[in-house]
PDB file of N, CA, C, O and CB in Angstrom:
ATOM      1  N   MET A   1     -31.545   0.230  16.959  1.00  0.00           N
ATOM      2  CA  MET A   1     -32.411  -0.770  17.302  1.00  0.00           C
ATOM      3  C   MET A   1     -31.507  -2.024  17.484  1.00  0.00           C
ATOM      4  O   MET A   1     -30.684  -2.352  16.630  1.00  0.00           O
ATOM      5  CB  MET A   1     -33.536  -0.933  16.240  1.00  0.00           C
ATOM      6  N   ALA A   2     -31.713  -2.724  18.676  1.00  0.00           N
ATOM      7  CA  ALA A   2     -31.083  -4.087  19.006  1.00  0.00           C
ATOM      8  C   ALA A   2     -31.737  -5.133  18.356  1.00  0.00           C
ATOM      9  O   ALA A   2     -32.951  -5.211  18.169  1.00  0.00           O
ATOM     10  CB  ALA A   2     -31.090  -4.409  20.447  1.00  0.00           C
ATOM     11  N   ALA A   3     -30.883  -5.932  18.019  1.00  0.00           N
ATOM     12  CA  ALA A   3     -31.293  -7.318  17.315  1.00  0.00           C
ATOM     13  C   ALA A   3     -31.791  -8.084  18.505  1.00  0.00           C
ATOM     14  O   ALA A   3     -31.391  -7.980  19.665  1.00  0.00           O
ATOM     15  CB  ALA A   3     -29.981  -8.181  16.490  1.00  0.00           C
ATOM     16  N   PRO A   4     -32.826  -8.950  17.983  1.00  0.00           N
ATOM     17  CA  PRO A   4     -33.289 -10.007  19.268  1.00  0.00           C
ATOM     18  C   PRO A   4     -32.222 -11.027  19.403  1.00  0.00           C
ATOM     19  O   PRO A   4     -31.548 -11.391  18.440  1.00  0.00           O
ATOM     20  CB  PRO A   4     -34.810 -10.891  18.992  1.00  0.00           C
ATOM     21  N   LEU A   5     -32.083 -11.457  20.532  1.00  0.00           N
ATOM     22  CA  LEU A   5     -31.201 -12.415  21.019  1.00  0.00           C
ATOM     23  C   LEU A   5     -31.759 -13.783  20.605  1.00  0.00           C
ATOM     24  O   LEU A   5     -32.831 -14.263  20.974  1.00  0.00           O
ATOM     25  CB  LEU A   5     -31.018 -12.273  22.533  1.00  0.00           C
ATOM     26  N   THR A   6     -30.812 -14.362  19.737  1.00  0.00           N
ATOM     27  CA  THR A   6     -31.128 -15.762  19.146  1.00  0.00           C
ATOM     28  C   THR A   6     -29.940 -16.593  19.073  1.00  0.00           C
ATOM     29  O   THR A   6     -28.839 -16.047  19.140  1.00  0.00           O
ATOM     30  CB  THR A   6     -31.725 -15.686  17.727  1.00  0.00           C
ATOM     31  N   THR A   7     -30.036 -17.831  18.944  1.00  0.00           N
ATOM     32  CA  THR A   7     -29.040 -18.824  18.637  1.00  0.00           C
ATOM     33  C   THR A   7     -29.234 -19.309  17.251  1.00  0.00           C
ATOM     34  O   THR A   7     -28.320 -19.949  16.731  1.00  0.00           O
ATOM     35  CB  THR A   7     -29.085 -19.966  19.606  1.00  0.00           C
ATOM     36  N   ASP A   8     -30.329 -19.072  16.595  1.00  0.00           N
ATOM     37  CA  ASP A   8     -30.526 -19.816  15.304  1.00  0.00           C
ATOM     38  C   ASP A   8     -29.603 -18.910  14.317  1.00  0.00           C
ATOM     39  O   ASP A   8     -29.698 -17.695  14.144  1.00  0.00           O
ATOM     40  CB  ASP A   8     -32.246 -19.922  14.808  1.00  0.00           C
ATOM     41  N   PRO A   9     -28.683 -19.815  13.714  1.00  0.00           N
ATOM     42  CA  PRO A   9     -27.736 -19.265  12.687  1.00  0.00           C
ATOM     43  C   PRO A   9     -28.409 -18.579  11.451  1.00  0.00           C
ATOM     44  O   PRO A   9     -27.869 -17.614  10.909  1.00  0.00           O
ATOM     45  CB  PRO A   9     -26.850 -20.409  12.177  1.00  0.00           C
ATOM     46  N   ARG A  10     -29.539 -19.069  11.038  1.00  0.00           N
ATOM     47  CA  ARG A  10     -30.371 -18.582   9.919  1.00  0.00           C
ATOM     48  C   ARG A  10     -30.889 -17.226  10.196  1.00  0.00           C
ATOM     49  O   ARG A  10     -30.894 -16.370   9.312  1.00  0.00           O
ATOM     50  CB  ARG A  10     -31.527 -19.511   9.643  1.00  0.00           C
ATOM     51  N   THR A  11     -31.344 -16.988  11.443  1.00  0.00           N
ATOM     52  CA  THR A  11     -31.930 -15.756  11.869  1.00  0.00           C
ATOM     53  C   THR A  11     -30.833 -14.722  11.849  1.00  0.00           C
ATOM     54  O   THR A  11     -30.986 -13.610  11.343  1.00  0.00           O
ATOM     55  CB  THR A  11     -32.586 -15.882  13.262  1.00  0.00           C
ATOM     56  N   VAL A  12     -29.763 -15.120  12.401  1.00  0.00           N
ATOM     57  CA  VAL A  12     -28.509 -14.242  12.442  1.00  0.00           C
ATOM     58  C   VAL A  12     -28.107 -13.723  11.052  1.00  0.00           C
ATOM     59  O   VAL A  12     -27.819 -12.556  10.788  1.00  0.00           O
ATOM     60  CB  VAL A  12     -27.292 -15.048  13.043  1.00  0.00           C
ATOM     61  N   GLU A  13     -28.130 -14.788  10.185  1.00  0.00           N
ATOM     62  CA  GLU A  13     -27.727 -14.402   8.859  1.00  0.00           C
ATOM     63  C   GLU A  13     -28.656 -13.539   8.056  1.00  0.00           C
ATOM     64  O   GLU A  13     -28.269 -12.695   7.249  1.00  0.00           O
ATOM     65  CB  GLU A  13     -27.482 -15.555   8.129  1.00  0.00           C
ATOM     66  N   ILE A  14     -29.864 -13.801   8.325  1.00  0.00           N
ATOM     67  CA  ILE A  14     -30.982 -12.847   7.622  1.00  0.00           C
ATOM     68  C   ILE A  14     -30.796 -11.409   8.136  1.00  0.00           C
ATOM     69  O   ILE A  14     -30.799 -10.440   7.378  1.00  0.00           O
ATOM     70  CB  ILE A  14     -32.591 -13.341   7.986  1.00  0.00           C
ATOM     71  N   LEU A  15     -30.626 -11.322   9.536  1.00  0.00           N
ATOM     72  CA  LEU A  15     -30.404  -9.963  10.082  1.00  0.00           C
ATOM     73  C   LEU A  15     -29.185  -9.337   9.541  1.00  0.00           C
ATOM     74  O   LEU A  15     -29.188  -8.143   9.240  1.00  0.00           O
ATOM     75  CB  LEU A  15     -30.310  -9.987  11.569  1.00  0.00           C
ATOM     76  N   GLY A  16     -28.121 -10.097   9.398  1.00  0.00           N
ATOM     77  CA  GLY A  16     -26.940  -9.466   8.701  1.00  0.00           C
ATOM     78  C   GLY A  16     -27.159  -9.053   7.360  1.00  0.00           C
ATOM     79  O   GLY A  16     -26.657  -7.998   6.972  1.00  0.00           O
ATOM     80  N   ALA A  17     -27.941  -9.852   6.502  1.00  0.00           N
ATOM     81  CA  ALA A  17     -28.242  -9.460   5.148  1.00  0.00           C
ATOM     82  C   ALA A  17     -29.031  -8.181   5.186  1.00  0.00           C
ATOM     83  O   ALA A  17     -28.735  -7.273   4.409  1.00  0.00           O
ATOM     84  CB  ALA A  17     -29.004 -10.558   4.401  1.00  0.00           C
ATOM     85  N   GLU A  18     -30.045  -8.051   6.068  1.00  0.00           N
ATOM     86  CA  GLU A  18     -30.875  -6.785   6.006  1.00  0.00           C
ATOM     87  C   GLU A  18     -30.081  -5.638   6.417  1.00  0.00           C
ATOM     88  O   GLU A  18     -30.188  -4.587   5.786  1.00  0.00           O
ATOM     89  CB  GLU A  18     -32.120  -6.857   6.889  1.00  0.00           C
ATOM     90  N   ARG A  19     -29.255  -5.740   7.462  1.00  0.00           N
ATOM     91  CA  ARG A  19     -28.382  -4.649   7.822  1.00  0.00           C
ATOM     92  C   ARG A  19     -27.432  -4.216   6.598  1.00  0.00           C
ATOM     93  O   ARG A  19     -27.267  -3.027   6.326  1.00  0.00           O
ATOM     94  CB  ARG A  19     -27.531  -5.085   9.070  1.00  0.00           C
ATOM     95  N   PHE A  20     -26.850  -5.201   5.917  1.00  0.00           N
ATOM     96  CA  PHE A  20     -26.088  -4.835   4.674  1.00  0.00           C
ATOM     97  C   PHE A  20     -26.847  -4.190   3.606  1.00  0.00           C
ATOM     98  O   PHE A  20     -26.284  -3.275   3.005  1.00  0.00           O
ATOM     99  CB  PHE A  20     -25.484  -6.000   4.098  1.00  0.00           C
ATOM    100  N   ARG A  21     -28.035  -4.519   3.274  1.00  0.00           N
ATOM    101  CA  ARG A  21     -28.900  -3.822   2.382  1.00  0.00           C
ATOM    102  C   ARG A  21     -29.138  -2.390   2.977  1.00  0.00           C
ATOM    103  O   ARG A  21     -29.026  -1.437   2.206  1.00  0.00           O
ATOM    104  CB  ARG A  21     -30.248  -4.625   2.179  1.00  0.00           C
ATOM    105  N   LEU A  22     -29.389  -2.215   4.010  1.00  0.00           N
ATOM    106  CA  LEU A  22     -29.716  -0.876   4.592  1.00  0.00           C
ATOM    107  C   LEU A  22     -28.423   0.021   4.421  1.00  0.00           C
ATOM    108  O   LEU A  22     -28.516   1.112   3.858  1.00  0.00           O
ATOM    109  CB  LEU A  22     -30.162  -1.006   6.193  1.00  0.00           C
ATOM    110  N   ILE A  23     -27.226  -0.443   4.907  1.00  0.00           N
ATOM    111  CA  ILE A  23     -26.154   0.316   4.750  1.00  0.00           C
ATOM    112  C   ILE A  23     -25.731   0.473   3.211  1.00  0.00           C
ATOM    113  O   ILE A  23     -25.155   1.511   2.889  1.00  0.00           O
ATOM    114  CB  ILE A  23     -25.107  -0.260   5.581  1.00  0.00           C
ATOM    115  N   THR A  24     -25.945  -0.335   2.419  1.00  0.00           N
ATOM    116  CA  THR A  24     -25.682  -0.220   0.951  1.00  0.00           C
ATOM    117  C   THR A  24     -26.574   0.872   0.386  1.00  0.00           C
ATOM    118  O   THR A  24     -26.087   1.747  -0.330  1.00  0.00           O
ATOM    119  CB  THR A  24     -25.945  -1.594   0.196  1.00  0.00           C
ATOM    120  N   ALA A  25     -27.899   0.845   0.694  1.00  0.00           N
ATOM    121  CA  ALA A  25     -28.759   1.934   0.266  1.00  0.00           C
ATOM    122  C   ALA A  25     -28.275   3.178   0.886  1.00  0.00           C
ATOM    123  O   ALA A  25     -28.170   4.118   0.098  1.00  0.00           O
ATOM    124  CB  ALA A  25     -30.213   1.690   0.617  1.00  0.00           C
ATOM    125  N   LEU A  26     -27.946   3.415   2.153  1.00  0.00           N
ATOM    126  CA  LEU A  26     -27.589   4.660   2.736  1.00  0.00           C
ATOM    127  C   LEU A  26     -26.323   5.114   1.925  1.00  0.00           C
ATOM    128  O   LEU A  26     -26.349   6.235   1.415  1.00  0.00           O
ATOM    129  CB  LEU A  26     -27.327   4.522   4.328  1.00  0.00           C
ATOM    130  N   TYR A  27     -25.300   4.374   1.787  1.00  0.00           N
ATOM    131  CA  TYR A  27     -24.096   4.729   1.228  1.00  0.00           C
ATOM    132  C   TYR A  27     -24.381   5.299  -0.274  1.00  0.00           C
ATOM    133  O   TYR A  27     -23.836   6.332  -0.663  1.00  0.00           O
ATOM    134  CB  TYR A  27     -23.134   3.476   1.265  1.00  0.00           C
ATOM    135  N   PHE A  28     -25.311   4.516  -1.119  1.00  0.00           N
ATOM    136  CA  PHE A  28     -25.567   4.868  -2.437  1.00  0.00           C
ATOM    137  C   PHE A  28     -26.255   6.194  -2.443  1.00  0.00           C
ATOM    138  O   PHE A  28     -25.969   7.017  -3.312  1.00  0.00           O
ATOM    139  CB  PHE A  28     -26.357   3.823  -3.125  1.00  0.00           C
ATOM    140  N   THR A  29     -27.197   6.463  -1.473  1.00  0.00           N
ATOM    141  CA  THR A  29     -28.013   7.736  -1.393  1.00  0.00           C
ATOM    142  C   THR A  29     -27.174   8.867  -1.202  1.00  0.00           C
ATOM    143  O   THR A  29     -27.356   9.956  -1.746  1.00  0.00           O
ATOM    144  CB  THR A  29     -29.019   7.718  -0.292  1.00  0.00           C
ATOM    145  N   GLN A  30     -26.116   8.548  -0.303  1.00  0.00           N
ATOM    146  CA  GLN A  30     -25.197   9.602   0.076  1.00  0.00           C
ATOM    147  C   GLN A  30     -24.523  10.214  -1.099  1.00  0.00           C
ATOM    148  O   GLN A  30     -24.474  11.433  -1.263  1.00  0.00           O
ATOM    149  CB  GLN A  30     -24.183   9.091   1.014  1.00  0.00           C
ATOM    150  N   TYR A  31     -23.964   9.278  -1.974  1.00  0.00           N
ATOM    151  CA  TYR A  31     -23.356   9.715  -3.195  1.00  0.00           C
ATOM    152  C   TYR A  31     -24.298  10.509  -4.082  1.00  0.00           C
ATOM    153  O   TYR A  31     -23.902  11.532  -4.641  1.00  0.00           O
ATOM    154  CB  TYR A  31     -22.841   8.550  -3.929  1.00  0.00           C
ATOM    155  N   LEU A  32     -25.539  10.055  -4.222  1.00  0.00           N
ATOM    156  CA  LEU A  32     -26.429  10.750  -5.001  1.00  0.00           C
ATOM    157  C   LEU A  32     -26.605  12.200  -4.448  1.00  0.00           C
ATOM    158  O   LEU A  32     -26.457  13.173  -5.188  1.00  0.00           O
ATOM    159  CB  LEU A  32     -27.721   9.995  -5.062  1.00  0.00           C
ATOM    160  N   GLY A  33     -26.913  12.310  -3.182  1.00  0.00           N
ATOM    161  CA  GLY A  33     -27.000  13.584  -2.591  1.00  0.00           C
ATOM    162  C   GLY A  33     -25.913  14.556  -2.879  1.00  0.00           C
ATOM    163  O   GLY A  33     -26.108  15.702  -3.284  1.00  0.00           O
ATOM    164  N   VAL A  34     -24.736  14.008  -2.638  1.00  0.00           N
ATOM    165  CA  VAL A  34     -23.426  14.748  -2.907  1.00  0.00           C
ATOM    166  C   VAL A  34     -23.336  15.325  -4.305  1.00  0.00           C
ATOM    167  O   VAL A  34     -22.966  16.478  -4.524  1.00  0.00           O
ATOM    168  CB  VAL A  34     -22.218  13.801  -2.705  1.00  0.00           C
ATOM    169  N   GLY A  35     -23.723  14.391  -5.308  1.00  0.00           N
ATOM    170  CA  GLY A  35     -23.838  14.743  -6.657  1.00  0.00           C
ATOM    171  C   GLY A  35     -24.801  15.838  -6.968  1.00  0.00           C
ATOM    172  O   GLY A  35     -24.558  16.757  -7.750  1.00  0.00           O
ATOM    173  N   PHE A  36     -25.862  15.686  -6.332  1.00  0.00           N
ATOM    174  CA  PHE A  36     -26.961  16.764  -6.728  1.00  0.00           C
ATOM    175  C   PHE A  36     -26.577  18.044  -5.963  1.00  0.00           C
ATOM    176  O   PHE A  36     -26.837  19.119  -6.504  1.00  0.00           O
ATOM    177  CB  PHE A  36     -28.568  16.283  -6.305  1.00  0.00           C
ATOM    178  N   LEU A  37     -25.975  18.032  -4.736  1.00  0.00           N
ATOM    179  CA  LEU A  37     -25.447  19.321  -4.118  1.00  0.00           C
ATOM    180  C   LEU A  37     -24.348  19.919  -4.952  1.00  0.00           C
ATOM    181  O   LEU A  37     -24.278  21.139  -5.098  1.00  0.00           O
ATOM    182  CB  LEU A  37     -24.900  19.079  -2.674  1.00  0.00           C
ATOM    183  N   THR A  38     -23.512  19.114  -5.489  1.00  0.00           N
ATOM    184  CA  THR A  38     -22.352  19.636  -6.286  1.00  0.00           C
ATOM    185  C   THR A  38     -22.761  20.361  -7.506  1.00  0.00           C
ATOM    186  O   THR A  38     -22.274  21.450  -7.812  1.00  0.00           O
ATOM    187  CB  THR A  38     -21.439  18.525  -6.693  1.00  0.00           C
ATOM    188  N   ILE A  39     -23.737  19.696  -8.258  1.00  0.00           N
ATOM    189  CA  ILE A  39     -24.268  20.221  -9.462  1.00  0.00           C
ATOM    190  C   ILE A  39     -25.011  21.528  -9.108  1.00  0.00           C
ATOM    191  O   ILE A  39     -24.898  22.545  -9.792  1.00  0.00           O
ATOM    192  CB  ILE A  39     -25.194  19.182 -10.160  1.00  0.00           C
ATOM    193  N   GLY A  40     -25.743  21.446  -8.048  1.00  0.00           N
ATOM    194  CA  GLY A  40     -26.716  22.612  -7.599  1.00  0.00           C
ATOM    195  C   GLY A  40     -25.782  23.909  -7.239  1.00  0.00           C
ATOM    196  O   GLY A  40     -26.125  25.066  -7.484  1.00  0.00           O
ATOM    197  N   LEU A  41     -24.712  23.584  -6.701  1.00  0.00           N
ATOM    198  CA  LEU A  41     -23.708  24.708  -6.162  1.00  0.00           C
ATOM    199  C   LEU A  41     -22.754  25.224  -7.332  1.00  0.00           C
ATOM    200  O   LEU A  41     -22.365  26.384  -7.472  1.00  0.00           O
ATOM    201  CB  LEU A  41     -22.725  24.083  -4.902  1.00  0.00           C
ATOM    202  N   ILE A  42     -22.483  24.228  -8.071  1.00  0.00           N
ATOM    203  CA  ILE A  42     -21.440  24.804  -9.211  1.00  0.00           C
ATOM    204  C   ILE A  42     -22.031  25.447 -10.353  1.00  0.00           C
ATOM    205  O   ILE A  42     -21.510  26.436 -10.869  1.00  0.00           O
ATOM    206  CB  ILE A  42     -20.573  23.697  -9.831  1.00  0.00           C
ATOM    207  N   TRP A  43     -23.134  24.909 -10.785  1.00  0.00           N
ATOM    208  CA  TRP A  43     -23.645  25.522 -12.082  1.00  0.00           C
ATOM    209  C   TRP A  43     -24.056  26.834 -11.916  1.00  0.00           C
ATOM    210  O   TRP A  43     -23.672  27.607 -12.794  1.00  0.00           O
ATOM    211  CB  TRP A  43     -24.763  24.801 -12.664  1.00  0.00           C
ATOM    212  N   PRO A  44     -24.810  27.340 -10.925  1.00  0.00           N
ATOM    213  CA  PRO A  44     -25.178  28.755 -10.755  1.00  0.00           C
ATOM    214  C   PRO A  44     -23.934  29.612 -10.725  1.00  0.00           C
ATOM    215  O   PRO A  44     -24.101  30.785 -11.057  1.00  0.00           O
ATOM    216  CB  PRO A  44     -26.000  28.966  -9.464  1.00  0.00           C
ATOM    217  N   LEU A  45     -22.783  29.251 -10.404  1.00  0.00           N
ATOM    218  CA  LEU A  45     -21.556  29.993 -10.289  1.00  0.00           C
ATOM    219  C   LEU A  45     -20.863  29.800 -11.693  1.00  0.00           C
ATOM    220  O   LEU A  45     -19.720  30.235 -11.831  1.00  0.00           O
ATOM    221  CB  LEU A  45     -20.640  29.470  -9.027  1.00  0.00           C
ATOM    222  N   LYS A  46     -21.386  29.279 -12.557  1.00  0.00           N
ATOM    223  CA  LYS A  46     -20.706  29.143 -13.934  1.00  0.00           C
ATOM    224  C   LYS A  46     -20.414  30.477 -14.559  1.00  0.00           C
ATOM    225  O   LYS A  46     -19.427  30.579 -15.287  1.00  0.00           O
ATOM    226  CB  LYS A  46     -21.598  28.331 -14.929  1.00  0.00           C
ATOM    227  N   VAL A  47     -21.158  31.459 -14.343  1.00  0.00           N
ATOM    228  CA  VAL A  47     -20.908  32.796 -14.840  1.00  0.00           C
ATOM    229  C   VAL A  47     -19.480  33.395 -14.400  1.00  0.00           C
ATOM    230  O   VAL A  47     -18.790  34.184 -15.046  1.00  0.00           O
ATOM    231  CB  VAL A  47     -22.054  33.709 -14.336  1.00  0.00           C
ATOM    232  N   LEU A  48     -19.192  32.801 -13.081  1.00  0.00           N
ATOM    233  CA  LEU A  48     -18.038  33.346 -12.699  1.00  0.00           C
ATOM    234  C   LEU A  48     -16.689  32.559 -13.109  1.00  0.00           C
ATOM    235  O   LEU A  48     -15.592  33.115 -13.163  1.00  0.00           O
ATOM    236  CB  LEU A  48     -18.156  33.506 -11.303  1.00  0.00           C
ATOM    237  N   TRP A  49     -16.901  31.253 -13.378  1.00  0.00           N
ATOM    238  CA  TRP A  49     -15.660  30.499 -13.697  1.00  0.00           C
ATOM    239  C   TRP A  49     -15.566  30.213 -15.137  1.00  0.00           C
ATOM    240  O   TRP A  49     -14.470  29.927 -15.619  1.00  0.00           O
ATOM    241  CB  TRP A  49     -15.585  29.203 -12.935  1.00  0.00           C
ATOM    242  N   ALA A  50     -16.705  30.269 -15.915  1.00  0.00           N
ATOM    243  CA  ALA A  50     -16.716  29.956 -17.317  1.00  0.00           C
ATOM    244  C   ALA A  50     -15.771  30.894 -18.062  1.00  0.00           C
ATOM    245  O   ALA A  50     -15.033  30.400 -18.915  1.00  0.00           O
ATOM    246  CB  ALA A  50     -18.134  30.047 -17.876  1.00  0.00           C
ATOM    247  N   PRO A  51     -15.731  32.147 -17.825  1.00  0.00           N
ATOM    248  CA  PRO A  51     -14.844  33.100 -18.636  1.00  0.00           C
ATOM    249  C   PRO A  51     -13.391  32.661 -18.368  1.00  0.00           C
ATOM    250  O   PRO A  51     -12.588  32.636 -19.302  1.00  0.00           O
ATOM    251  CB  PRO A  51     -15.068  34.703 -18.207  1.00  0.00           C
ATOM    252  N   LEU A  52     -13.043  32.327 -17.155  1.00  0.00           N
ATOM    253  CA  LEU A  52     -11.798  31.967 -16.781  1.00  0.00           C
ATOM    254  C   LEU A  52     -11.249  30.751 -17.475  1.00  0.00           C
ATOM    255  O   LEU A  52     -10.076  30.649 -17.832  1.00  0.00           O
ATOM    256  CB  LEU A  52     -11.797  31.797 -15.427  1.00  0.00           C
ATOM    257  N   VAL A  53     -12.239  29.777 -17.651  1.00  0.00           N
ATOM    258  CA  VAL A  53     -11.793  28.466 -18.443  1.00  0.00           C
ATOM    259  C   VAL A  53     -11.690  28.840 -19.901  1.00  0.00           C
ATOM    260  O   VAL A  53     -10.867  28.237 -20.588  1.00  0.00           O
ATOM    261  CB  VAL A  53     -12.882  27.187 -18.280  1.00  0.00           C
ATOM    262  N   GLY A  54     -12.414  29.739 -20.416  1.00  0.00           N
ATOM    263  CA  GLY A  54     -12.500  30.064 -21.889  1.00  0.00           C
ATOM    264  C   GLY A  54     -11.090  30.910 -22.148  1.00  0.00           C
ATOM    265  O   GLY A  54     -10.512  30.795 -23.229  1.00  0.00           O
ATOM    266  N   LEU A  55     -10.612  31.697 -21.180  1.00  0.00           N
ATOM    267  CA  LEU A  55      -9.300  32.288 -21.373  1.00  0.00           C
ATOM    268  C   LEU A  55      -8.159  31.216 -21.462  1.00  0.00           C
ATOM    269  O   LEU A  55      -7.296  31.281 -22.337  1.00  0.00           O
ATOM    270  CB  LEU A  55      -9.020  33.264 -20.221  1.00  0.00           C
ATOM    271  N   GLY A  56      -8.193  30.271 -20.560  1.00  0.00           N
ATOM    272  CA  GLY A  56      -7.258  29.207 -20.655  1.00  0.00           C
ATOM    273  C   GLY A  56      -7.307  28.523 -21.943  1.00  0.00           C
ATOM    274  O   GLY A  56      -6.252  28.233 -22.507  1.00  0.00           O
ATOM    275  N   VAL A  57      -8.432  28.241 -22.455  1.00  0.00           N
ATOM    276  CA  VAL A  57      -8.522  27.436 -23.871  1.00  0.00           C
ATOM    277  C   VAL A  57      -7.950  28.226 -24.839  1.00  0.00           C
ATOM    278  O   VAL A  57      -7.196  27.698 -25.656  1.00  0.00           O
ATOM    279  CB  VAL A  57      -9.989  27.074 -24.379  1.00  0.00           C
ATOM    280  N   VAL A  58      -8.242  29.703 -24.896  1.00  0.00           N
ATOM    281  CA  VAL A  58      -7.584  30.452 -25.911  1.00  0.00           C
ATOM    282  C   VAL A  58      -6.128  30.493 -25.796  1.00  0.00           C
ATOM    283  O   VAL A  58      -5.447  30.468 -26.821  1.00  0.00           O
ATOM    284  CB  VAL A  58      -8.073  31.761 -25.930  1.00  0.00           C
ATOM    285  N   ARG A  59      -5.624  30.549 -24.712  1.00  0.00           N
ATOM    286  CA  ARG A  59      -4.260  30.591 -24.568  1.00  0.00           C
ATOM    287  C   ARG A  59      -3.452  29.362 -25.098  1.00  0.00           C
ATOM    288  O   ARG A  59      -2.394  29.417 -25.726  1.00  0.00           O
ATOM    289  CB  ARG A  59      -4.012  30.791 -23.204  1.00  0.00           C
ATOM    290  N   LEU A  60      -4.161  28.216 -24.723  1.00  0.00           N
ATOM    291  CA  LEU A  60      -3.515  26.895 -25.154  1.00  0.00           C
ATOM    292  C   LEU A  60      -3.492  26.867 -26.650  1.00  0.00           C
ATOM    293  O   LEU A  60      -2.521  26.397 -27.242  1.00  0.00           O
ATOM    294  CB  LEU A  60      -4.305  25.604 -24.598  1.00  0.00           C
ATOM    295  N   ARG A  61      -4.596  27.385 -27.320  1.00  0.00           N
ATOM    296  CA  ARG A  61      -4.703  27.211 -28.853  1.00  0.00           C
ATOM    297  C   ARG A  61      -3.756  28.223 -29.423  1.00  0.00           C
ATOM    298  O   ARG A  61      -3.335  28.020 -30.562  1.00  0.00           O
ATOM    299  CB  ARG A  61      -6.236  27.446 -29.448  1.00  0.00           C
ATOM    300  N   ALA A  62      -3.421  29.153 -28.851  1.00  0.00           N
ATOM    301  CA  ALA A  62      -2.452  30.255 -29.447  1.00  0.00           C
ATOM    302  C   ALA A  62      -0.995  29.798 -29.500  1.00  0.00           C
ATOM    303  O   ALA A  62      -0.127  30.551 -29.941  1.00  0.00           O
ATOM    304  CB  ALA A  62      -2.497  31.605 -28.562  1.00  0.00           C
TER     305      ALA A  62
END
């Protein structure tokens, strides 16, 4: 979406602030989405990697 052509500095400032808010919200939700995907993909596979982690802990304590 193209910004309207204007020479009013206040309007340009407001448009810049609105774009910054949008980009900040998109950036933040991207990290939330990656976090949910990571948890959703790693925890179901816990039955595969948890025994390996357990073996490593036993070896360290021995």
